[in-house]
CSV table of C-alpha atoms in Angstrom, one decimal:
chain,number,residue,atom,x,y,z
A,625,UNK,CA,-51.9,9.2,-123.2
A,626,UNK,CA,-51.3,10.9,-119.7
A,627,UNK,CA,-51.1,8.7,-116.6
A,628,UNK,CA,-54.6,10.2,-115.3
A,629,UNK,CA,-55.5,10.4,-118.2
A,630,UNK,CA,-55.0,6.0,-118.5
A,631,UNK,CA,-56.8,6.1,-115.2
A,632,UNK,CA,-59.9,8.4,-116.2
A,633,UNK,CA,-60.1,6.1,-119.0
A,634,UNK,CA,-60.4,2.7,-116.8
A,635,UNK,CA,-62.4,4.6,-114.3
A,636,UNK,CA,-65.3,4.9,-117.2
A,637,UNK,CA,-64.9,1.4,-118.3
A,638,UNK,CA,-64.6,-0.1,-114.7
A,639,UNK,CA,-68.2,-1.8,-113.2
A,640,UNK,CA,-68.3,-1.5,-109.9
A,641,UNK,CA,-71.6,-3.0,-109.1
A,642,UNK,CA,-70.9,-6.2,-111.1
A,643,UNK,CA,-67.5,-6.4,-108.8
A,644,UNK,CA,-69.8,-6.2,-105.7
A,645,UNK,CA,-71.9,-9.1,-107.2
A,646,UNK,CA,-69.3,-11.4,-107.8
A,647,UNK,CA,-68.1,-10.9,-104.6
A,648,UNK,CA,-71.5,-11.5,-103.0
A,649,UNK,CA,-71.8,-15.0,-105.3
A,650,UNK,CA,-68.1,-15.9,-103.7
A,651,UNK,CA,-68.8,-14.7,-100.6
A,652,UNK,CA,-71.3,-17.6,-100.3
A,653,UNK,CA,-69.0,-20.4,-101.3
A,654,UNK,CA,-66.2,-19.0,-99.1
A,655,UNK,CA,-69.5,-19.4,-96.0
A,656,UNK,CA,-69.3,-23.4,-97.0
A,657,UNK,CA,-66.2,-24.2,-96.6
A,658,UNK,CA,-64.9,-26.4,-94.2
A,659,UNK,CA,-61.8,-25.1,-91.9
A,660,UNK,CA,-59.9,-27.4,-93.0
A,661,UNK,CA,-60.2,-26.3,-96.6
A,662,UNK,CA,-59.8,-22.8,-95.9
A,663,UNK,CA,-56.0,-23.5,-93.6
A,664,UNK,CA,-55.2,-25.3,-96.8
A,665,UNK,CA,-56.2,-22.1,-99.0
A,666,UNK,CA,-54.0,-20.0,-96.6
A,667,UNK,CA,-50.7,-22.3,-96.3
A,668,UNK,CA,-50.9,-22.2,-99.8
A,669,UNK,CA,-50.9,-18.1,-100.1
A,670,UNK,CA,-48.2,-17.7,-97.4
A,671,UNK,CA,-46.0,-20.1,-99.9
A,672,UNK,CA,-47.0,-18.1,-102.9
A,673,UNK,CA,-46.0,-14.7,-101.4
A,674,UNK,CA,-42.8,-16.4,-100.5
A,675,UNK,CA,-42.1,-17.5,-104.1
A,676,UNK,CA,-43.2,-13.9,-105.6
A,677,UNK,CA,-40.9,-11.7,-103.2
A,678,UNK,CA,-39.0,-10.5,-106.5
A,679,UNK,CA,-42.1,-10.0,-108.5
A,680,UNK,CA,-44.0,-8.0,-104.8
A,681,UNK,CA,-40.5,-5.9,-104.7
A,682,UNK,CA,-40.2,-5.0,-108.3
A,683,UNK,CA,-43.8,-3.5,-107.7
A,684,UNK,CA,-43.3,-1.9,-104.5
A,685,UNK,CA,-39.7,0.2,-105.9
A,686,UNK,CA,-42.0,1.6,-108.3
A,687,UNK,CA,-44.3,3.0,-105.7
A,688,UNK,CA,-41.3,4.0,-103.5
A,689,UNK,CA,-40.1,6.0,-106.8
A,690,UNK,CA,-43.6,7.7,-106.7
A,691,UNK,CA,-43.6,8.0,-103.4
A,692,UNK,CA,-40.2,9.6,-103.3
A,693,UNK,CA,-41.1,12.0,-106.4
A,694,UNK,CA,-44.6,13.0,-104.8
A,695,UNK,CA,-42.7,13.5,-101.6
A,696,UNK,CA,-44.7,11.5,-99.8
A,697,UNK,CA,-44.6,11.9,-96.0
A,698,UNK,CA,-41.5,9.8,-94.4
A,699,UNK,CA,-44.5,7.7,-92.0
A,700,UNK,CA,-46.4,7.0,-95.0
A,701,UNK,CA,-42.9,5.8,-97.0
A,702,UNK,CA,-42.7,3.6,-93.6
A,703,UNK,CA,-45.6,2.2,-94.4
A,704,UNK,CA,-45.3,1.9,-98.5
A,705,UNK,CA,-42.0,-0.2,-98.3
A,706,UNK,CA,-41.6,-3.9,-98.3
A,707,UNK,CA,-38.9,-5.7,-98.3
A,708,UNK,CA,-37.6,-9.6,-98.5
A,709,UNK,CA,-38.1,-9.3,-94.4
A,710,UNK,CA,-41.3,-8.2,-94.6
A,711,UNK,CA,-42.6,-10.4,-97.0
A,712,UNK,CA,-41.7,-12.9,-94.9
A,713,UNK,CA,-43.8,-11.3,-92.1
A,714,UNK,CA,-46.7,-11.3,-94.2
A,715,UNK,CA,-46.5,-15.3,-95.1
A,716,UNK,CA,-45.5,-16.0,-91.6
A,717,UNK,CA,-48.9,-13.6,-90.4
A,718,UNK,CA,-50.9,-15.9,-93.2
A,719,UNK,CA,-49.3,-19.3,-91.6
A,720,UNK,CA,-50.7,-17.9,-87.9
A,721,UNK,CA,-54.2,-16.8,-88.9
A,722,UNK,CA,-54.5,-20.8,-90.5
A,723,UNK,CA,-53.7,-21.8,-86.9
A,724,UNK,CA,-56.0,-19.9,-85.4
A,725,UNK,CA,-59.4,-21.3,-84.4
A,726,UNK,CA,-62.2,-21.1,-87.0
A,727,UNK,CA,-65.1,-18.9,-85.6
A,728,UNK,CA,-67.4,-19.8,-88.6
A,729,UNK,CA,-70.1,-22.4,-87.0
A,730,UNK,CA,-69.3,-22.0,-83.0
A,731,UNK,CA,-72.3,-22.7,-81.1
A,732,UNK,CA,-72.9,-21.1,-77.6
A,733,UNK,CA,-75.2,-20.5,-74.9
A,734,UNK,CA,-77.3,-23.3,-76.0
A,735,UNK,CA,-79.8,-23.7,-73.4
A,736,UNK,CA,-83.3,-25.4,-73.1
A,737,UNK,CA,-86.6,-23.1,-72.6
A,738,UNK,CA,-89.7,-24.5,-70.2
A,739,UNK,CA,-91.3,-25.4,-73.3
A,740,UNK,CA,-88.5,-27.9,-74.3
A,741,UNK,CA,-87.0,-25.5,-77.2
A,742,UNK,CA,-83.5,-25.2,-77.0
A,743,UNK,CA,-82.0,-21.7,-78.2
A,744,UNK,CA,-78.5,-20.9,-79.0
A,745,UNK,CA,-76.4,-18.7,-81.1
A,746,UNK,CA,-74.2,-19.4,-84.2
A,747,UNK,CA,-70.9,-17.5,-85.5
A,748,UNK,CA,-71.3,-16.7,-89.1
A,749,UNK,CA,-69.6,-14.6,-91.9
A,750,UNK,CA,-70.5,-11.2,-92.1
A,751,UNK,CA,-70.7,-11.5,-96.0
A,752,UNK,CA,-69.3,-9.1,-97.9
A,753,UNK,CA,-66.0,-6.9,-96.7
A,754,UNK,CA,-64.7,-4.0,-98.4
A,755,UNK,CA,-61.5,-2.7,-97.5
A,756,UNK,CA,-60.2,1.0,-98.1
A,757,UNK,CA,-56.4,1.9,-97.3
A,758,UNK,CA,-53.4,3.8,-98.6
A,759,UNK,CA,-49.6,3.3,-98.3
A,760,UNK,CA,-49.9,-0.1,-96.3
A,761,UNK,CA,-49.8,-2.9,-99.1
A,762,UNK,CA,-49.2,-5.4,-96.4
A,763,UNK,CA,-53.3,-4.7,-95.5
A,764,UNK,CA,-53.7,-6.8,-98.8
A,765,UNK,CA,-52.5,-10.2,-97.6
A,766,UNK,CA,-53.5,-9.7,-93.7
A,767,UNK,CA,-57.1,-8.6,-94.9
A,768,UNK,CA,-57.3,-11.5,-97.6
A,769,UNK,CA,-56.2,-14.2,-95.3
A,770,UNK,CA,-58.6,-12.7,-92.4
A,771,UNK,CA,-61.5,-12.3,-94.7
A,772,UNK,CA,-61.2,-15.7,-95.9
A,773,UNK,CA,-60.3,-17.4,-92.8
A,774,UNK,CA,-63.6,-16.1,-91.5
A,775,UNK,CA,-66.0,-17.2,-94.3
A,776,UNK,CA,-66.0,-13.5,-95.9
A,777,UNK,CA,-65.3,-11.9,-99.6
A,778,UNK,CA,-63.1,-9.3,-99.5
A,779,UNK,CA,-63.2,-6.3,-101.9
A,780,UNK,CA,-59.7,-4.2,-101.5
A,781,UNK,CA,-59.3,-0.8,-102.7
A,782,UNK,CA,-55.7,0.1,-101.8
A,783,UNK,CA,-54.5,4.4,-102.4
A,784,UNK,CA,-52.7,5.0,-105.7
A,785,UNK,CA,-49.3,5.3,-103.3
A,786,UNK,CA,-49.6,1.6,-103.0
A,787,UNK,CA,-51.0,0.2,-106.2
A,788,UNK,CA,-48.5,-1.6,-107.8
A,789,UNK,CA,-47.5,-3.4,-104.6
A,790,UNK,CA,-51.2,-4.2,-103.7
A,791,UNK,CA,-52.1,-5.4,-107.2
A,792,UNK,CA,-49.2,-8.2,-107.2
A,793,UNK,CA,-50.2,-9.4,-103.8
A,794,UNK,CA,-53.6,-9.2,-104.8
A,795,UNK,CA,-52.8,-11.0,-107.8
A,796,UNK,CA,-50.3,-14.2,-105.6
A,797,UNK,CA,-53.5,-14.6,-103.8
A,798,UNK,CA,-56.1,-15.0,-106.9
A,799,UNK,CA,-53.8,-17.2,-108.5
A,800,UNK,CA,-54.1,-19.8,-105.4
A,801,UNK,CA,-57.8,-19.5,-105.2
A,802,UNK,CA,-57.8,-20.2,-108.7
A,803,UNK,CA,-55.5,-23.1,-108.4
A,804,UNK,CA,-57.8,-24.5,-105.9
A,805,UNK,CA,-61.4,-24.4,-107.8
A,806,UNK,CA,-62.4,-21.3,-105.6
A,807,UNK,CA,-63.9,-17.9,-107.0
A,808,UNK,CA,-61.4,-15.5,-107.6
A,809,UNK,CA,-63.8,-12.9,-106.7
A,810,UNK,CA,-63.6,-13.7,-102.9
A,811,UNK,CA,-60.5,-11.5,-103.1
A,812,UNK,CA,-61.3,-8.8,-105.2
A,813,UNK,CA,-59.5,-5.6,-106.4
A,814,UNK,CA,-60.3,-2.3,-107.3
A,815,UNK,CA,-57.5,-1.7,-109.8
A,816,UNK,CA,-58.3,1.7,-110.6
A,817,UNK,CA,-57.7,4.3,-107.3
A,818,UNK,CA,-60.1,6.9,-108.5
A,819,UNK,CA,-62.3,8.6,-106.0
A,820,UNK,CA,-65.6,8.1,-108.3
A,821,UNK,CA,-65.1,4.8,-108.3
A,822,UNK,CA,-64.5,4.2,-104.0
A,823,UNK,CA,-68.1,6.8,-103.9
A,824,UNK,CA,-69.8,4.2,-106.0
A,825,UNK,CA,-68.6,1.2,-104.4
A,826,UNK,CA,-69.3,2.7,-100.8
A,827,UNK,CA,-73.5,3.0,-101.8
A,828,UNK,CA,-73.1,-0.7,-103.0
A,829,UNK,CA,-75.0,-1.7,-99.3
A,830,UNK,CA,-77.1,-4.1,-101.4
A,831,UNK,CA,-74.1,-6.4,-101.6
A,832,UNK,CA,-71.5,-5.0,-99.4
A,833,UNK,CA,-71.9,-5.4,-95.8
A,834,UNK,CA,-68.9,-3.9,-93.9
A,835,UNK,CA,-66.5,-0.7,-94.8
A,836,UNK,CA,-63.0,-0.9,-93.1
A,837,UNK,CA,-60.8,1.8,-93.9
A,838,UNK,CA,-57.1,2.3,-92.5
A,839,UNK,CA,-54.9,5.4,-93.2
A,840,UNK,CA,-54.9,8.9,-92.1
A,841,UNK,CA,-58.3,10.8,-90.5
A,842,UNK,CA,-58.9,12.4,-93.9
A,843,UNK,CA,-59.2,8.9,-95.4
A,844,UNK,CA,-61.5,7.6,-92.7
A,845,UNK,CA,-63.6,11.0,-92.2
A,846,UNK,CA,-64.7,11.2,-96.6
A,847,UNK,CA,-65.5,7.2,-96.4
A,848,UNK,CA,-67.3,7.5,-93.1
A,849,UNK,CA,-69.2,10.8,-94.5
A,850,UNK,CA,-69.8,8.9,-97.6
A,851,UNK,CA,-70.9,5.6,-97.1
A,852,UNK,CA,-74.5,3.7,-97.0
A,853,UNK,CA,-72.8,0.8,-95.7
A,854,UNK,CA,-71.8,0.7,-92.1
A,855,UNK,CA,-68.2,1.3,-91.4
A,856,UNK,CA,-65.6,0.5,-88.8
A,857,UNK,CA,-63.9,4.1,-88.0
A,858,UNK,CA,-60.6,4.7,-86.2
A,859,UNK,CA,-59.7,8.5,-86.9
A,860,UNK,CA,-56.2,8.5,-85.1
A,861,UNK,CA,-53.9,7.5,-82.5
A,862,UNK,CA,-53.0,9.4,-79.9
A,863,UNK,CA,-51.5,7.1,-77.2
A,864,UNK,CA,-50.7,8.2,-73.7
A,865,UNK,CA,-48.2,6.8,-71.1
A,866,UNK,CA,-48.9,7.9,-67.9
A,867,UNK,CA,-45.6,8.0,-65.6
A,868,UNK,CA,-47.3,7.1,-62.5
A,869,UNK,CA,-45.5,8.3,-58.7
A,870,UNK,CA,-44.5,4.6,-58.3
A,871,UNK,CA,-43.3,4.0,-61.1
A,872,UNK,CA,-40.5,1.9,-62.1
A,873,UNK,CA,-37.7,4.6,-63.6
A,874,UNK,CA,-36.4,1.7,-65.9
A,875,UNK,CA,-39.3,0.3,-66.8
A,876,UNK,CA,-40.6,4.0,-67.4
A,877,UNK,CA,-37.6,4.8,-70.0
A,878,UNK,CA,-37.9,1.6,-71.7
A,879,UNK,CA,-41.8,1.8,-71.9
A,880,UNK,CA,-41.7,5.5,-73.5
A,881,UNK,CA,-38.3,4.3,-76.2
A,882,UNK,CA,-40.1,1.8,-77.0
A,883,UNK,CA,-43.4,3.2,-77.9
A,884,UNK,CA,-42.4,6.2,-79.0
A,885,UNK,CA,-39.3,5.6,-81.5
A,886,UNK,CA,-39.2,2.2,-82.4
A,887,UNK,CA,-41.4,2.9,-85.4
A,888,UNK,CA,-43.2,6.3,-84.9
A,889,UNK,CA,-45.2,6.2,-87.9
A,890,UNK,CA,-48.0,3.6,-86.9
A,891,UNK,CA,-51.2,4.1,-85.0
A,892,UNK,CA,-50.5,2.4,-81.6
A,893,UNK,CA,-46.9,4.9,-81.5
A,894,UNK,CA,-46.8,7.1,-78.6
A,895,UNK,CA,-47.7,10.4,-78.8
A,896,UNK,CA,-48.2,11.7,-75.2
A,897,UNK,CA,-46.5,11.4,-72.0
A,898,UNK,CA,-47.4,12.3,-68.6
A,899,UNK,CA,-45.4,12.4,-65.7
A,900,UNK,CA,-46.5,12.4,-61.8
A,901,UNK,CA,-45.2,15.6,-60.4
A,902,UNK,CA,-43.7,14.1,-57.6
A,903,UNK,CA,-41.5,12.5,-59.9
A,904,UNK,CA,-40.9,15.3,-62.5
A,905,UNK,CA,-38.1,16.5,-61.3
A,906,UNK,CA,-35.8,13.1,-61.1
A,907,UNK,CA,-38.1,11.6,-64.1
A,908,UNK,CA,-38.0,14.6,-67.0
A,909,UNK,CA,-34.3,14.9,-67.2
A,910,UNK,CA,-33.6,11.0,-67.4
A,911,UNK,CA,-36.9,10.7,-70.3
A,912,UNK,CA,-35.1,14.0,-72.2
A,913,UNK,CA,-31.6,12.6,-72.5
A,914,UNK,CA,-32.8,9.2,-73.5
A,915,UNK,CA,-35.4,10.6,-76.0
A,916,UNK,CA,-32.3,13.5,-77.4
A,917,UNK,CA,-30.5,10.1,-77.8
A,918,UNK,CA,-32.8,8.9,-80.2
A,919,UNK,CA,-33.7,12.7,-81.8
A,920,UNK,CA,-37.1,13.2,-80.3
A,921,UNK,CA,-38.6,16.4,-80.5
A,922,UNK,CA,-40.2,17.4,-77.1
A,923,UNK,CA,-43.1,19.7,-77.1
A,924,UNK,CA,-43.8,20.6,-72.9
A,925,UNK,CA,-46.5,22.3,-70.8
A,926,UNK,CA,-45.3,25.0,-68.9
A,927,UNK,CA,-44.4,23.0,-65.7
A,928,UNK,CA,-42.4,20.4,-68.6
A,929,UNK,CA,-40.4,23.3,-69.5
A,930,UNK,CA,-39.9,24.6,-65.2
A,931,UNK,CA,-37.8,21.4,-65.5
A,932,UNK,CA,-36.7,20.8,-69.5
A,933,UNK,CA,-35.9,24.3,-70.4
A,934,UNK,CA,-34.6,23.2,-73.9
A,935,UNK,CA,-38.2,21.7,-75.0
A,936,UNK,CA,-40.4,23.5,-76.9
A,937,UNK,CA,-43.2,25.2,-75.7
A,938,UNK,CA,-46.3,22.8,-76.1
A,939,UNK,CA,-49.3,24.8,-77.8
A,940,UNK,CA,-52.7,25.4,-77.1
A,941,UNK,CA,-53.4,22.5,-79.1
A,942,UNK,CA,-50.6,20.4,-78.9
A,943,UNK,CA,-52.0,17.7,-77.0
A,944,UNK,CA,-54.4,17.2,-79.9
A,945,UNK,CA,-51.7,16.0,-82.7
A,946,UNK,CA,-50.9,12.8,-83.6
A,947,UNK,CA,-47.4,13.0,-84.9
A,948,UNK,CA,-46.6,9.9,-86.8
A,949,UNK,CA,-43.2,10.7,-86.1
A,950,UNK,CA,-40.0,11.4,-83.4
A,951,UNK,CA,-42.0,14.5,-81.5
A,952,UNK,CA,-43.8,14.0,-78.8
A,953,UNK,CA,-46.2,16.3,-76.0
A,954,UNK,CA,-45.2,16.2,-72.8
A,955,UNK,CA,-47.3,17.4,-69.6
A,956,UNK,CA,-46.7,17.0,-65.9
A,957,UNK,CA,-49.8,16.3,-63.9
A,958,UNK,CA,-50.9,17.0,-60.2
A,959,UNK,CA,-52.0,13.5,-59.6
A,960,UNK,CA,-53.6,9.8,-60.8
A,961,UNK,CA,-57.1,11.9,-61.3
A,962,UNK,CA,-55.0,14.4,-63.3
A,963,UNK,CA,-53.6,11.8,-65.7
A,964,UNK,CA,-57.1,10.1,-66.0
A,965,UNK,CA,-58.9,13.7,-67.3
A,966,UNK,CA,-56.4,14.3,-69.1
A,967,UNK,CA,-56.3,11.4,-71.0
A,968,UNK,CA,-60.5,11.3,-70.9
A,969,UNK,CA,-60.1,14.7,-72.9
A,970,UNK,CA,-57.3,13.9,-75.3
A,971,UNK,CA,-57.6,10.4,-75.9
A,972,UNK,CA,-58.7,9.3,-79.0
A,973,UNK,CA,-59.8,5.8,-77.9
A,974,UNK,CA,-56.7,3.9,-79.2
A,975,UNK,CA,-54.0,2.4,-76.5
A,976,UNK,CA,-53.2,3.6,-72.9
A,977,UNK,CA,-50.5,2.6,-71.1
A,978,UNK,CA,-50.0,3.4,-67.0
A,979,UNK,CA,-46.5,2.6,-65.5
A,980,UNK,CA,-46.6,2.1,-61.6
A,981,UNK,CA,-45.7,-0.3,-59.0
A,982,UNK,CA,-48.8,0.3,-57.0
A,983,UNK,CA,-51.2,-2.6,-58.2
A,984,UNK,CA,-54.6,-0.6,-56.7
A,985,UNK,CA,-53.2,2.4,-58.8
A,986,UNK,CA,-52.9,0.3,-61.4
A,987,UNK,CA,-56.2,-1.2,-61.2
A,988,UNK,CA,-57.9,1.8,-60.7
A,989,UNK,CA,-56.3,2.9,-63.9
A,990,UNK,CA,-57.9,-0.2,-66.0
A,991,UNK,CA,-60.8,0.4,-64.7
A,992,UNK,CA,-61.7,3.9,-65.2
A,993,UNK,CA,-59.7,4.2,-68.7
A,994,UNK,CA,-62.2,3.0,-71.6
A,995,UNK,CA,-60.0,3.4,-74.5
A,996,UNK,CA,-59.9,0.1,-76.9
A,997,UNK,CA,-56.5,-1.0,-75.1
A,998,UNK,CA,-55.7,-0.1,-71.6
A,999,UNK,CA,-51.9,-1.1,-70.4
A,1000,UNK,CA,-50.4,-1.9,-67.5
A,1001,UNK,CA,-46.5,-2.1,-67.1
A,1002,UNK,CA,-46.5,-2.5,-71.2
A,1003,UNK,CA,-45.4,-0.7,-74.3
A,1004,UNK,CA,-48.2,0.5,-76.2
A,1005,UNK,CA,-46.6,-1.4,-79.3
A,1006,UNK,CA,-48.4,-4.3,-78.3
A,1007,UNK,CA,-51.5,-2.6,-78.9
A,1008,UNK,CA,-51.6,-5.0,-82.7
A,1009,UNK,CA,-54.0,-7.5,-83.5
A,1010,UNK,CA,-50.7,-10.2,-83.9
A,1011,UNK,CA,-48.9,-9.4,-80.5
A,1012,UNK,CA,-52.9,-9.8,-78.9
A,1013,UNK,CA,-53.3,-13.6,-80.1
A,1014,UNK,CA,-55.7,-12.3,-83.3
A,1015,UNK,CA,-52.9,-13.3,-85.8
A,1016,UNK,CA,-52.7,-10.3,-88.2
A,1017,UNK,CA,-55.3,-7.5,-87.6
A,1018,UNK,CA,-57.7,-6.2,-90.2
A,1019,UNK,CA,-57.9,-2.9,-88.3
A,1020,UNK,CA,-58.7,-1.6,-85.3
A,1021,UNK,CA,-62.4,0.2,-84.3
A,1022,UNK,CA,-62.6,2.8,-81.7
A,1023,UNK,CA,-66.0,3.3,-81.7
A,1024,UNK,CA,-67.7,0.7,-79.4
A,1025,UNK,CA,-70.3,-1.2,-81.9
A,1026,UNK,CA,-69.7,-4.0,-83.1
A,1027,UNK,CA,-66.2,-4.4,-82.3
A,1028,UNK,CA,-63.7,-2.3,-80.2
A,1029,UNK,CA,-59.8,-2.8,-80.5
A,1030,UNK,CA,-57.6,-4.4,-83.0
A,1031,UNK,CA,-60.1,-6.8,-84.6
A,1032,UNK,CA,-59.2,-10.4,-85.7
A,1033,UNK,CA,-61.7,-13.2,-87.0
A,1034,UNK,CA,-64.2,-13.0,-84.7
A,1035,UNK,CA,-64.9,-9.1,-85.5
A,1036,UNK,CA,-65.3,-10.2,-89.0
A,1037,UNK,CA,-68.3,-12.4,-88.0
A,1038,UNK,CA,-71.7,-12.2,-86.2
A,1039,UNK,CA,-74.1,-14.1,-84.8
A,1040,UNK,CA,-77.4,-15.6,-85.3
A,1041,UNK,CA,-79.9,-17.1,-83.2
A,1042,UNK,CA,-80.7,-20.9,-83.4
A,1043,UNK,CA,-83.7,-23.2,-82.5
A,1044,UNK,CA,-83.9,-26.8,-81.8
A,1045,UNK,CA,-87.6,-28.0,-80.9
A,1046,UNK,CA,-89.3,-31.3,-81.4
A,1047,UNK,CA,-92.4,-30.0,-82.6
A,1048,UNK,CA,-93.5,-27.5,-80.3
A,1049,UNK,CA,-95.9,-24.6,-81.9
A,1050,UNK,CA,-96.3,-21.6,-79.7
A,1051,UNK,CA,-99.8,-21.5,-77.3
């Protein structure tokens, strides 16, 4: 039997529904738990994925042979491979979301009425979680962990680039909820990557209560097209940096290496740069040496190229792309409101970064810039749940409802209102 043809077969035999029930039932003792109980749930993960590096990596080379064979795209290789270091980034990103502060149970705003009622609100668990990713097995232990942390069930449906890796995290972590008298089905898996089977399980809204997928816009568009269940969308990243007249030369270069070539693949990589043009003509030549250094392709407006003759010619919809790799557009701008329309046209609500040493500028920039992350003075690499004090991310939501940003336990909760009284009935 054929490979999809071993597939098609565990696509008919799979139940998706009585997956999404399971998970409901767990997601109900995972809303119980103490926080105590669930740091000790956690600890004990980060350990096991310590202890099953060999077993994670065995899994992950066979996707890298995939990958390799299917030619998979070098970002999305990036993304696939794990290694004994990164292993260790995924416990030590478990170990940090146990520190963090439990949401689950906060009570605020809890304030007496004239009729003696007080009212409040509650954090709770949203429920039910279901996660849809491709070539990033590391989303498997970060969304685990968060999911849990926060009271919720988690079903995980990682692409077929990833599926061996995602499996034997998937599997460390089932073992420790086992070990500890806890549902396996809080973290469930859907073993087979078959698109029938992620259209069934996105019309499960009857038990599923959140969709969060991470990957490329073609990923993100079919599940948002496709779902009953609400979902978190975040179609791409293109990230400016906006060279700003008083800006910092040093600071400038380091900002724009930084973001744009220390891993070019991920979402919160630059992909833009604009430069004041009082400062295009000192600025340009220092950015295009250090970015030749590093073998960045530069794609320039014409006023780039009055200055960078050597670029390429940026085209009519250059500024549109999100490269995922070392190229990058490049635009020289009249002035601050320039920059701002500019990025108010482009942007695709992600990260935006302003280097200046003019603090109104600066504020002015933070101000009237609503993308999820607005930067002053600061790569755009920070734009990542862990490096923003959320421990690992679960993804990150550019459109404004319910959460906005890289989203960390509090974005997998909600709130509901609460009523102390002492016997009063309403007149």
């Amino acid at each position: 039997m054929s490979h999809s043809e071993t597939i098609n077969t565990a696509a008919a035999a799979f139940d998706v529904v009585a997956l999404c029930q399971q998970a409901r039932i767990a997601s109900r003792q995972l809303a119980q738990m103490g926080e105590g109980e669930k740091n000790q749930l956690l600890l004990a993960m980060a350990d096991a994925l310590v202890a099953a590096t060999a077993e994670i990596l065995q899994q992950n080379q066979l996707d890298m042979q995939n990958a390799i064979a299917n030619q998979l795209a070098e970002a999305m290789q990036d993304r696939l491979l794990l290694t004994s270091e990164r292993i260790q980034s995924l416990a030590a990103a478990v170990r940090q979301i146990a520190s963090l502060p439990d949401p689950v149970g906060q009570i605020r705003q809890l304030a007496p009425r004239p009729n003696g009622i007080q009212v409040g609100k509650m954090r709770i668990p949203l429920g039910v979680i279901a996660m849809i990713y491709e070539a990033r097995p590391n989303v498997t232990a970060d969304a685990g962990a968060l999911c849990l942390k926060s009271g919720n069930a988690v079903i995980l449906r990682g692409g077929r680039e990833a599926l061996n890796s995602s499996l034997a995290i998937a599997k460390v972590l089932q073992q420790v909820l086992v070990a500890h008298q806890v549902n396996p089905a809080a973290i469930s898996v859907l073993p087979v990557p078959d698109r029938d089977i992620l259209l069934q399980l996105l019309q499960q809204d009857s038990y599923v209560d959140l969709v969060i997928p991470r990957g490329g816009e073609g990923l993100i568009r079919f599940v948002s097209d496709n779902s009953r269940i609400p979902v978190i969308q975040h179609y791409k990243g293109i990230c400016h940096l906006f060279v700003d007249k008083a800006a910092d030369f040093d600071k400038a270069l380091a900002l724009l290496l930084n973001g744009k070539t220390q891993r070019p693949g991920v979402c919160n990589a630059l992909e833009t740069l604009l430069v004041h043009a009082d400062i295009a003509t000192t600025f340009l030549p220092l950015a295009e040496a250090a970015l030749s250094a590093k073998q960045v392709e530069i794609y320039g407006c014409t006023k780039t190229l009055q200055h960078l003759p050597a670029a390429n010619a940026a085209a009519s919809d250059q500024f549109d792309i999100e490269y995922l790799r070392l190229a990058l557009s490049v635009k020289v701008v009249d002035s601050f409101a320039a920059a701002v329309a500019h990025i108010e046209q482009y942007s695709s609500g992600h990260t935006e970064v302003i280097c200046t040493q003019d603090i109104s500028r600066a504020q002015r920039f933070i101000k009237q810039i609503n993308s999820a992350v607005v930067m002053v003075n600061a790569s755009s690499r920070f734009s990542d749940g862990g490096e923003l004090g959320l421990g690992a991310e679960i993804g990150i939501s550019t459109s404004k409802l319910h959460a906005y940003g890289p989203m960390g336990l509090e974005s997998l909760t909600t709130e509901k209102y609460i009523v102390i009284g002492d016997g009063q009935i309403r007149s």
